[in-house]
Tab-separated table of C-alpha atoms in Angstrom:
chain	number	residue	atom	x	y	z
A	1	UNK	CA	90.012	111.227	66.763
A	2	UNK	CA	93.179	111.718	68.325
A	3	UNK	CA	96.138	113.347	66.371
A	4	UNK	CA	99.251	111.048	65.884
A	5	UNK	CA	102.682	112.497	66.556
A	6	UNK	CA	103.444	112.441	62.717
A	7	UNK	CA	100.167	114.954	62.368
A	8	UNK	CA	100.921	116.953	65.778
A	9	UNK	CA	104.690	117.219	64.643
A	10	UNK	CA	103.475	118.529	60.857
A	11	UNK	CA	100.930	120.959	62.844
A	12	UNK	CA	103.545	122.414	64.689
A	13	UNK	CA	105.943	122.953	62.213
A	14	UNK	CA	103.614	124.616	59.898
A	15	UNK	CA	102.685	127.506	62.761
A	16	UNK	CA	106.503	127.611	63.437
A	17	UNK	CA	107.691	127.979	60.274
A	18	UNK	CA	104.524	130.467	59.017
A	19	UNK	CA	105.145	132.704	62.018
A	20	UNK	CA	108.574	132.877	61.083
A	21	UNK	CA	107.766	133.672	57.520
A	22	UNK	CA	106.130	136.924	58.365
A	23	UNK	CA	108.054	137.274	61.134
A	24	UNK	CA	111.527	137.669	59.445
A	25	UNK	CA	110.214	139.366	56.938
A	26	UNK	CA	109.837	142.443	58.943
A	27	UNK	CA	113.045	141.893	60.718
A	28	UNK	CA	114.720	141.978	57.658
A	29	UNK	CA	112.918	145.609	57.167
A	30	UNK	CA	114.023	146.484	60.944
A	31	UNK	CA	117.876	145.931	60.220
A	32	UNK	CA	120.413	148.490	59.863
A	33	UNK	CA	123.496	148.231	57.620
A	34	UNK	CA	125.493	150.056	56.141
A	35	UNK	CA	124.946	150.839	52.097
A	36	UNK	CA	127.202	151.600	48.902
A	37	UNK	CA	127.253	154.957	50.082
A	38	UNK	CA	128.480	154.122	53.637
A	39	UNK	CA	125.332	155.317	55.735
A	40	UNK	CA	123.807	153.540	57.882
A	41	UNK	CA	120.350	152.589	56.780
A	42	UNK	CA	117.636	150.353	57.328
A	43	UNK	CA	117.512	147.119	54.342
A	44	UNK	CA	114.090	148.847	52.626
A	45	UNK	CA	114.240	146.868	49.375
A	46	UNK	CA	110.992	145.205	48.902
A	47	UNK	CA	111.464	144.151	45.369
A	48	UNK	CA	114.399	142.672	45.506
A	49	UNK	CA	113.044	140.951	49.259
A	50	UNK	CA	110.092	139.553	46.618
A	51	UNK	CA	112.658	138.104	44.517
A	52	UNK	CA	114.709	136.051	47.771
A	53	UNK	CA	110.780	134.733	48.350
A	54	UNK	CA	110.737	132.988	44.966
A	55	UNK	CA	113.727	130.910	46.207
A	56	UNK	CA	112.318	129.994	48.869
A	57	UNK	CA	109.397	128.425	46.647
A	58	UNK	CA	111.606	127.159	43.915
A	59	UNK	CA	113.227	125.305	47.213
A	60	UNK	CA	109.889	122.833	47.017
A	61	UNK	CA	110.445	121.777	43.992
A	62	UNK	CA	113.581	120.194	45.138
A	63	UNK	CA	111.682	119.064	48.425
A	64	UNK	CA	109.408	117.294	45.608
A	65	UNK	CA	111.952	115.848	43.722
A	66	UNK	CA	114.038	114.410	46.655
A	67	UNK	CA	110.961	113.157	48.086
A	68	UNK	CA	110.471	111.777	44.523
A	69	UNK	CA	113.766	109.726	44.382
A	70	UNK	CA	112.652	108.464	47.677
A	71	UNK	CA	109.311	106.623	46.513
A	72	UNK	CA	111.263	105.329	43.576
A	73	UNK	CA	113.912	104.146	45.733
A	74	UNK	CA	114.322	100.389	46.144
A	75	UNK	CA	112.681	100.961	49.673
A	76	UNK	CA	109.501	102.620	47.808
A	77	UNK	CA	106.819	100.465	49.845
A	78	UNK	CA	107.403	101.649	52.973
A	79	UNK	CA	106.680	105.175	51.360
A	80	UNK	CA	102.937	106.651	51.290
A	81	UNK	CA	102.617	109.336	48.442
A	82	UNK	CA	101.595	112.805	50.019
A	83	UNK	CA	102.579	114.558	46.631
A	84	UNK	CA	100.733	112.863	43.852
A	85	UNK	CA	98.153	110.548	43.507
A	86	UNK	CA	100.664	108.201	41.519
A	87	UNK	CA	103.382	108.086	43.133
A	88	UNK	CA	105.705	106.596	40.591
A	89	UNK	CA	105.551	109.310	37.677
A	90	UNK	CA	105.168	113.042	37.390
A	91	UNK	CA	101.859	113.945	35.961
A	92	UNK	CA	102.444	115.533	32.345
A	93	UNK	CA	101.344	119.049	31.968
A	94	UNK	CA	102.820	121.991	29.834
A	95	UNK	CA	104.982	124.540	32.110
A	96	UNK	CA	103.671	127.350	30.346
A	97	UNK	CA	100.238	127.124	32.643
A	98	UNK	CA	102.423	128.428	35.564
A	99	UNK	CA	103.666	132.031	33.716
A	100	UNK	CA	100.595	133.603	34.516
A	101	UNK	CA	99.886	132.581	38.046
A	102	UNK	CA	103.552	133.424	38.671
A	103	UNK	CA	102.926	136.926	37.207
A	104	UNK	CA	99.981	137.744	40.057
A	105	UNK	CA	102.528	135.565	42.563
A	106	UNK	CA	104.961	138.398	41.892
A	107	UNK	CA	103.111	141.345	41.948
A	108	UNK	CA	100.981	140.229	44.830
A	109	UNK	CA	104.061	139.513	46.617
A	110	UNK	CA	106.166	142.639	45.910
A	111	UNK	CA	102.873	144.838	46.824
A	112	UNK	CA	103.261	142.868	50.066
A	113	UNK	CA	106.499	143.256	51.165
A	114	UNK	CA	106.349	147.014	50.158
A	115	UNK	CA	103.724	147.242	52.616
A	116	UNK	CA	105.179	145.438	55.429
A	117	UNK	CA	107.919	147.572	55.319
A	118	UNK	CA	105.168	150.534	56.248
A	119	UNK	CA	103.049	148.712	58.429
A	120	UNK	CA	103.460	146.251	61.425
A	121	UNK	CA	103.821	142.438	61.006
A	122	UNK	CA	100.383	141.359	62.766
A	123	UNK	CA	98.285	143.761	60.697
A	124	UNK	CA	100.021	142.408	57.320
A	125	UNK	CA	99.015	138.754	58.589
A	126	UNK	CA	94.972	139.689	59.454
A	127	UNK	CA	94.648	141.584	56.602
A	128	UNK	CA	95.898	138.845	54.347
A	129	UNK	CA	92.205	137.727	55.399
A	130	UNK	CA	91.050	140.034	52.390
A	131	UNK	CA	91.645	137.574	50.059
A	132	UNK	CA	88.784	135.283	50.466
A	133	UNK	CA	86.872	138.332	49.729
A	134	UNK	CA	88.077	138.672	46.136
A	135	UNK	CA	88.317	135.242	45.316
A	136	UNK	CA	84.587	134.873	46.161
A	137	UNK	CA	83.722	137.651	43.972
A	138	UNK	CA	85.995	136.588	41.615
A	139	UNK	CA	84.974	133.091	41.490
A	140	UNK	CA	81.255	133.905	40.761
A	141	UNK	CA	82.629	136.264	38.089
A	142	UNK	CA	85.280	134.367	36.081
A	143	UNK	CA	84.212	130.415	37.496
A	144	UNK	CA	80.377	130.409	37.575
A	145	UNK	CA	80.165	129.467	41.447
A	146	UNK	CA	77.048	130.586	43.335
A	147	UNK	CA	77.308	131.595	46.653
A	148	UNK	CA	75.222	130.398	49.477
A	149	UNK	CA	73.935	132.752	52.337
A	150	UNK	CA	76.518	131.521	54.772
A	151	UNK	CA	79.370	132.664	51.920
A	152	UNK	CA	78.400	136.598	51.689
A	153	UNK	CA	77.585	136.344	55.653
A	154	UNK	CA	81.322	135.365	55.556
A	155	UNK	CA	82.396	138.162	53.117
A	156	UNK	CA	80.615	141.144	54.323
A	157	UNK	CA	81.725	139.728	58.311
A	158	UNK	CA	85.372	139.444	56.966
A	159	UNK	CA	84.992	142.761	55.827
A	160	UNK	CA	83.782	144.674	58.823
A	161	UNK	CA	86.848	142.877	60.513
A	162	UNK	CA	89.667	144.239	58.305
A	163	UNK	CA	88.220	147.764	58.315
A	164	UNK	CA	88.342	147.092	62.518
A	165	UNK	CA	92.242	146.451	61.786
A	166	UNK	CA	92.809	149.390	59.611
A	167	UNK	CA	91.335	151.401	62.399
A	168	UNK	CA	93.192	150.061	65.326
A	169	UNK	CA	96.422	150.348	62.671
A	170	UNK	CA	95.166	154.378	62.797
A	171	UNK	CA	94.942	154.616	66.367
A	172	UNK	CA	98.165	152.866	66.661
A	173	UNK	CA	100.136	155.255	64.824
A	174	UNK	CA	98.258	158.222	66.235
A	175	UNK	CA	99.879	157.119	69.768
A	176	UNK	CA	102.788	156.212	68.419
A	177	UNK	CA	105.919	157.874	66.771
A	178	UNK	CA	104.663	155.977	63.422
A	179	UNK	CA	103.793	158.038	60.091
A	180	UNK	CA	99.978	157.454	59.894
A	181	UNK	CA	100.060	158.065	56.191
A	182	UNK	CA	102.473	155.515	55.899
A	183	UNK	CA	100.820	153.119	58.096
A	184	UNK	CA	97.265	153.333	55.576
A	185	UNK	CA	99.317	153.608	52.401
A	186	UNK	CA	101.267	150.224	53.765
A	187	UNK	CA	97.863	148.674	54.921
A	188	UNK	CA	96.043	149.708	51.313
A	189	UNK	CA	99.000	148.284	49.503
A	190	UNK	CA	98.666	144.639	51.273
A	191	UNK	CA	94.879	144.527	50.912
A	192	UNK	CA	95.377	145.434	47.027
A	193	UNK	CA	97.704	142.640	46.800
A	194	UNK	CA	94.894	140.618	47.717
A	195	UNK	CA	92.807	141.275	44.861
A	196	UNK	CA	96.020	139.938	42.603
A	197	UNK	CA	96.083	137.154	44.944
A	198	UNK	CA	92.700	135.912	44.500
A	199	UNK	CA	93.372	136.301	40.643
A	200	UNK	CA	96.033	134.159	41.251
A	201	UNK	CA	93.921	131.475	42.755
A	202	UNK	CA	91.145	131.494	40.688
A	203	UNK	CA	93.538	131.422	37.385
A	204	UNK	CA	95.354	128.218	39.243
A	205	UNK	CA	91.715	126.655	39.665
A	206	UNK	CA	90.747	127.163	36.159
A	207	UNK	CA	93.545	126.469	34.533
A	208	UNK	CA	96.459	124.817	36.393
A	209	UNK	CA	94.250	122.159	38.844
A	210	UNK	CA	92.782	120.106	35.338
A	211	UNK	CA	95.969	118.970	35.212
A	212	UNK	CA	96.421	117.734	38.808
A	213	UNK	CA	99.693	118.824	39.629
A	214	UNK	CA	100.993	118.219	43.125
A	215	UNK	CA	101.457	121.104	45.154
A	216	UNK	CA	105.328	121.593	46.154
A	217	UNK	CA	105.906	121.131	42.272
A	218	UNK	CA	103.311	123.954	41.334
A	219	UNK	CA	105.232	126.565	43.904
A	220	UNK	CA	108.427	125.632	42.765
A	221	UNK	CA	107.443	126.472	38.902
A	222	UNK	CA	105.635	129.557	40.220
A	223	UNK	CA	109.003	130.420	41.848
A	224	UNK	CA	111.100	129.774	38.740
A	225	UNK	CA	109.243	131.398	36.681
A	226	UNK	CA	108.501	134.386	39.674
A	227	UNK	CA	112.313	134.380	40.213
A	228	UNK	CA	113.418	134.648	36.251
A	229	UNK	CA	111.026	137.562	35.320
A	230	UNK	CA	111.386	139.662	38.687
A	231	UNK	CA	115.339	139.378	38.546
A	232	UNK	CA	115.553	140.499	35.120
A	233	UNK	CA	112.825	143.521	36.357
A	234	UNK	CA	115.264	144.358	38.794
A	235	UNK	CA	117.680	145.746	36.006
A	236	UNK	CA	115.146	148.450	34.879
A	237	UNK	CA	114.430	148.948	38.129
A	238	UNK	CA	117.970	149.997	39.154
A	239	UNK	CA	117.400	153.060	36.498
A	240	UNK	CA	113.820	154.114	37.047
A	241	UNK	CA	113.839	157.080	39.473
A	242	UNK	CA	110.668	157.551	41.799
A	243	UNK	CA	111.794	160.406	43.898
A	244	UNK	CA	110.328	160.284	47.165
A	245	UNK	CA	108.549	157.130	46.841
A	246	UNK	CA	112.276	155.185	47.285
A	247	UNK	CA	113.791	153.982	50.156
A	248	UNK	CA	117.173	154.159	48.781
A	249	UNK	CA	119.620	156.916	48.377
A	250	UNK	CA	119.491	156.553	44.853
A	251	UNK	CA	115.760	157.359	44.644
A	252	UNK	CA	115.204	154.728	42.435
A	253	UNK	CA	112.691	152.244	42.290
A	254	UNK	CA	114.736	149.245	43.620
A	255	UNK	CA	119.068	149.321	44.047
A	256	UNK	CA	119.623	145.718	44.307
A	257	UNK	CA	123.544	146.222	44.256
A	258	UNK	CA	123.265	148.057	47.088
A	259	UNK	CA	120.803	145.312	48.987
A	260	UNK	CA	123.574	142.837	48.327
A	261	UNK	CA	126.237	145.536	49.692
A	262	UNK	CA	123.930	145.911	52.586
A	263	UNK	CA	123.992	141.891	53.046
A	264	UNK	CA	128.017	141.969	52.854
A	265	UNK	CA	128.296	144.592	55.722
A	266	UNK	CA	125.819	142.558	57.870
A	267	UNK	CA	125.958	138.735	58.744
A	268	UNK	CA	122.470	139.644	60.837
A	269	UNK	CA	120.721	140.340	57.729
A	270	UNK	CA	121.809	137.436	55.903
A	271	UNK	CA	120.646	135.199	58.837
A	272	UNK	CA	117.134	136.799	58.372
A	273	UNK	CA	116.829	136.623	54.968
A	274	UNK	CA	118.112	133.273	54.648
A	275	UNK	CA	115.813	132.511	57.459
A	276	UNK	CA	112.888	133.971	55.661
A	277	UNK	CA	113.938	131.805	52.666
A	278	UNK	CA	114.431	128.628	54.326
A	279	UNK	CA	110.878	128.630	56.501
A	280	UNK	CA	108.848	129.785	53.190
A	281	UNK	CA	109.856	126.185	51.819
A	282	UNK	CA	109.312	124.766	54.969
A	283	UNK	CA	106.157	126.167	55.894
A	284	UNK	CA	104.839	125.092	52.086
A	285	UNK	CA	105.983	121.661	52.465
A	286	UNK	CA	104.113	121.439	56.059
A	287	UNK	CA	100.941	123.369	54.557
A	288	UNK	CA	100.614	120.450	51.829
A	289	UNK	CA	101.301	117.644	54.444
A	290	UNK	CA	99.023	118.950	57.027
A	291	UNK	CA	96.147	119.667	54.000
A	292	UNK	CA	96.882	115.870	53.349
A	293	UNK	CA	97.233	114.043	56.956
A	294	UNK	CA	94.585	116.166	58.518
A	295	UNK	CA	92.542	118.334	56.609
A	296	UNK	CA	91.839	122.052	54.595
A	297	UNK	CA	89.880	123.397	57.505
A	298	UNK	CA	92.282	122.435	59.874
A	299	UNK	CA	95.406	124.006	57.904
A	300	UNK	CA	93.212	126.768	57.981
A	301	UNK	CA	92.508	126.909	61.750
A	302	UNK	CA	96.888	126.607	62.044
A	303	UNK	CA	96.658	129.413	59.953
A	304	UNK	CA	94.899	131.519	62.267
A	305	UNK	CA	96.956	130.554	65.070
A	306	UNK	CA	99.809	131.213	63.523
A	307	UNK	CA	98.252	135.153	63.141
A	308	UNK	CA	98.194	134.787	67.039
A	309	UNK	CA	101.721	133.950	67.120
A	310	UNK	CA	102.534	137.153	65.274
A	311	UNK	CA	101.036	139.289	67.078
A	312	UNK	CA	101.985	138.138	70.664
A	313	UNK	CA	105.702	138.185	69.514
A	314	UNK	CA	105.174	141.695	67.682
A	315	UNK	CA	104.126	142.633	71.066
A	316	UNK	CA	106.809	140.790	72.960
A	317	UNK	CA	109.645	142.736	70.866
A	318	UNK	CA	107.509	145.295	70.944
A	319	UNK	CA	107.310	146.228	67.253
A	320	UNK	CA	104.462	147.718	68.113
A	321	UNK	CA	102.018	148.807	71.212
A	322	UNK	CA	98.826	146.918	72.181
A	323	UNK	CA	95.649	148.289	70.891
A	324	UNK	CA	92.629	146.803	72.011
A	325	UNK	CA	90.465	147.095	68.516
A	326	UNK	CA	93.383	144.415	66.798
A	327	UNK	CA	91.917	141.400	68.644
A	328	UNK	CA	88.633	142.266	68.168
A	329	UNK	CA	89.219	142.915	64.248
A	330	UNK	CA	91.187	139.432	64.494
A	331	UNK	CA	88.135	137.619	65.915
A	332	UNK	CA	85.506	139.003	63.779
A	333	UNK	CA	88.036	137.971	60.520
A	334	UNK	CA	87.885	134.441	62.250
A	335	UNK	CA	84.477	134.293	62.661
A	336	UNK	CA	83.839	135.403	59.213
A	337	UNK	CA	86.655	132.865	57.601
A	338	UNK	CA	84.832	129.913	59.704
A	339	UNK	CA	80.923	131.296	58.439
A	340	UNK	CA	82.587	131.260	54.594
A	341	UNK	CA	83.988	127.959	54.981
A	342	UNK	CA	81.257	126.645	56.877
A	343	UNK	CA	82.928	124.763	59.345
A	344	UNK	CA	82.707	125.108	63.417
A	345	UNK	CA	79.966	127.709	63.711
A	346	UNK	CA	77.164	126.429	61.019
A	347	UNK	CA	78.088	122.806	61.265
A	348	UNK	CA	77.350	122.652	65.740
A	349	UNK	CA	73.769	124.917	64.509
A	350	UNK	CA	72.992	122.648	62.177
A	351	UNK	CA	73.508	119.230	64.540
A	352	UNK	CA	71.517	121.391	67.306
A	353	UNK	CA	68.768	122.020	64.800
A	354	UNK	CA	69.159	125.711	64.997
A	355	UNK	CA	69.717	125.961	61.620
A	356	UNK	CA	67.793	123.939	58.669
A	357	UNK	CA	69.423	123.942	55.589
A	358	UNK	CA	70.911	121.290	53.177
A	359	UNK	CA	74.978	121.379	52.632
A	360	UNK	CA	74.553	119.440	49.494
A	361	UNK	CA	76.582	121.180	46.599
A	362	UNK	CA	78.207	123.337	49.460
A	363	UNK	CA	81.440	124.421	47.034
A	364	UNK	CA	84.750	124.699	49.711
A	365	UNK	CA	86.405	128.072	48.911
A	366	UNK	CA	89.343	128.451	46.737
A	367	UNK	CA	92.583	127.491	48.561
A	368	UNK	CA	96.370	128.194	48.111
A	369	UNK	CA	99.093	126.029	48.234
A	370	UNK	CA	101.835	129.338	48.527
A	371	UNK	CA	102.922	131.430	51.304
């Protein structure tokens, strides 16, 4: 069936707005300026980075709520609901459900950005892969699922692909100028952050889905309550002294006076941080629509293309050099995404009769509604 332009329009922006979500992110990273101590240093303050991304969420709650007004409207017909299933009242559920989820949102996140600023932008994209990894595991531990063949074919294929990343991230640096410790320790750090990731999820399965809450409004209380708690960390954070492991002249853990001293001496780094912000609301609000026009599988097949999009504009700017074993380790992550999800691959073996097996009771994998 043939796409309308409303679905081809909501396809597009959710590739152009994820690609810019990553994408900015490491320019941020990239960007001198000069600090409260008047050197001229690159913005490395992933924590307080973290904290900007939880505005960027709390910004779909407001895309909820004005789209809210809008149904209730006196033109409220002409209107289709893509945020609740009714479309007149918010579903009641206690905010409290959204502390915890927020908790993993924040860590996960903050592990993240801490290893972007180590590693290069396309490897932090593929190896966000990891995550259907845990939440498998995790969902047979903590949700009683039962995985089919096709689901660990998926796993232990998704695995071989990120360890084909972290190896083409080695050779990388090893040709490069880069700091190969730094490149693994940036690499481990974004994989880890997938195992509080797929906490995440499977907490917002058990707990937060019984209560049906649309999307945009779950990331935006994610986001407030994300926001809150990591801004208030940032105080304690200003004192706690790491020693080498800063990347301030403090040596502390975070110095978000001096990020906000950074963003006064540079109008550049307020355009990419307010650009990050701006397309992680975006890209959420076109992740639910295109979930809800077209379909999970395809949002997840954008995804993938949006990794593309990465790493041909990494390459473009070069951010980094081209190593053959990336696009193998990004094919071999498809491939095992598409065997876990059964779709494309099992699905054409199954109508050619290559492969006999019933898809009744086939559980979908855990999805995510954030960034």
């Amino acid at each position: 069936m043939a796409w309308t332009t409303k679905q081809m329009i909501l396809a597009f922006v959710m590739v152009l707005t994820g690609s810019i979500n990553t994408l900015s992110a490491k320019w941020v990273d990239l960007i001198k300026s000069v600090n409260r101590f008047g050197n001229y240093e690159l913005f490395n303050h992933p924590f307080f980075q973290a904290d900007t991304m939880f505005v960027g969420e709390m910004l779909c709650m407001v895309t909820f709520y004005v789209q809210l007004a809008l149904i209730r409207g006196p033109k409220s017909r002409r209107y289709s609901s893509e945020l609740m299933p009714d479309s007149h009242k918010v579903p009641e559920f206690p905010r409290r459900i959204f502390f915890l989820p927020a908790m993993c949102d924040m860590t996960a996140t903050s592990l993240m950005y801490l290893g972007l600023t180590l590693t290069y932008a396309s490897s932090f994209q593929m190896l966000r892969g990891a995550v259907i990894v845990f939440t498998g595991l995790l969902s047979v531990a903590f949700l009683g699922r039962t995985l089919r063949y096709f689901h660990w074919i998926g796993i232990c294929t998704i695995i071989v692909g990120l360890v084909i990343v972290g190896l083409s991230d080695f050779k990388s640096a090893s040709e490069e100028v880069w700091d190969i410790n730094g490149i693994i320790t940036g690499d481990l750090l974004i994989v880890t952050a997938q195992v509080v990731t797929a906490t995440q999820m499977v907490i917002e399965e058990k707990y937060v889905t019984k209560y049906n809450v649309p999307a945009l409004l779950a990331v935006g209380w994610e986001g407030t309550f994300g926001f809150t708690v990591l801004s208030l960390l940032l105080i304690p954070m200003y004192f706690l002294y790491v020693g080498k492991f800063s990347g301030n002249d403090r040596g502390v853990l975070e110095d978000a006076i001096d990020a906000f001293v950074q963003l006064g001496n540079s109008g550049l780094l307020v355009f990419a941080l307010m650009l990050n912000i701006i397309s992680i609301a975006f890209f959420n609000f076109a992740g639910v629509s295109v979930t809800k026009e077209l379909s999970a599988t395809t949002r997840m097949v954008l995804d993938s293309v949006r990794t593309l999009v990465i790493w041909a504009f990494s390459l473009a700017v070069q951010w980094q050099q081209f190593q053959y074993l990336q696009p193998i380790g990004f094919l071999v992550l498809m491939l095992g995404m598409m065997l876990y999800n059964d779709v494309l691959i099992l699905p054409f073996l199954r109508r050619r009769g290559i492969v006999r097996d019933s898809t009744i009771d086939i559980q979908p994998a855990t999805g995510h509604y954030d960034e």
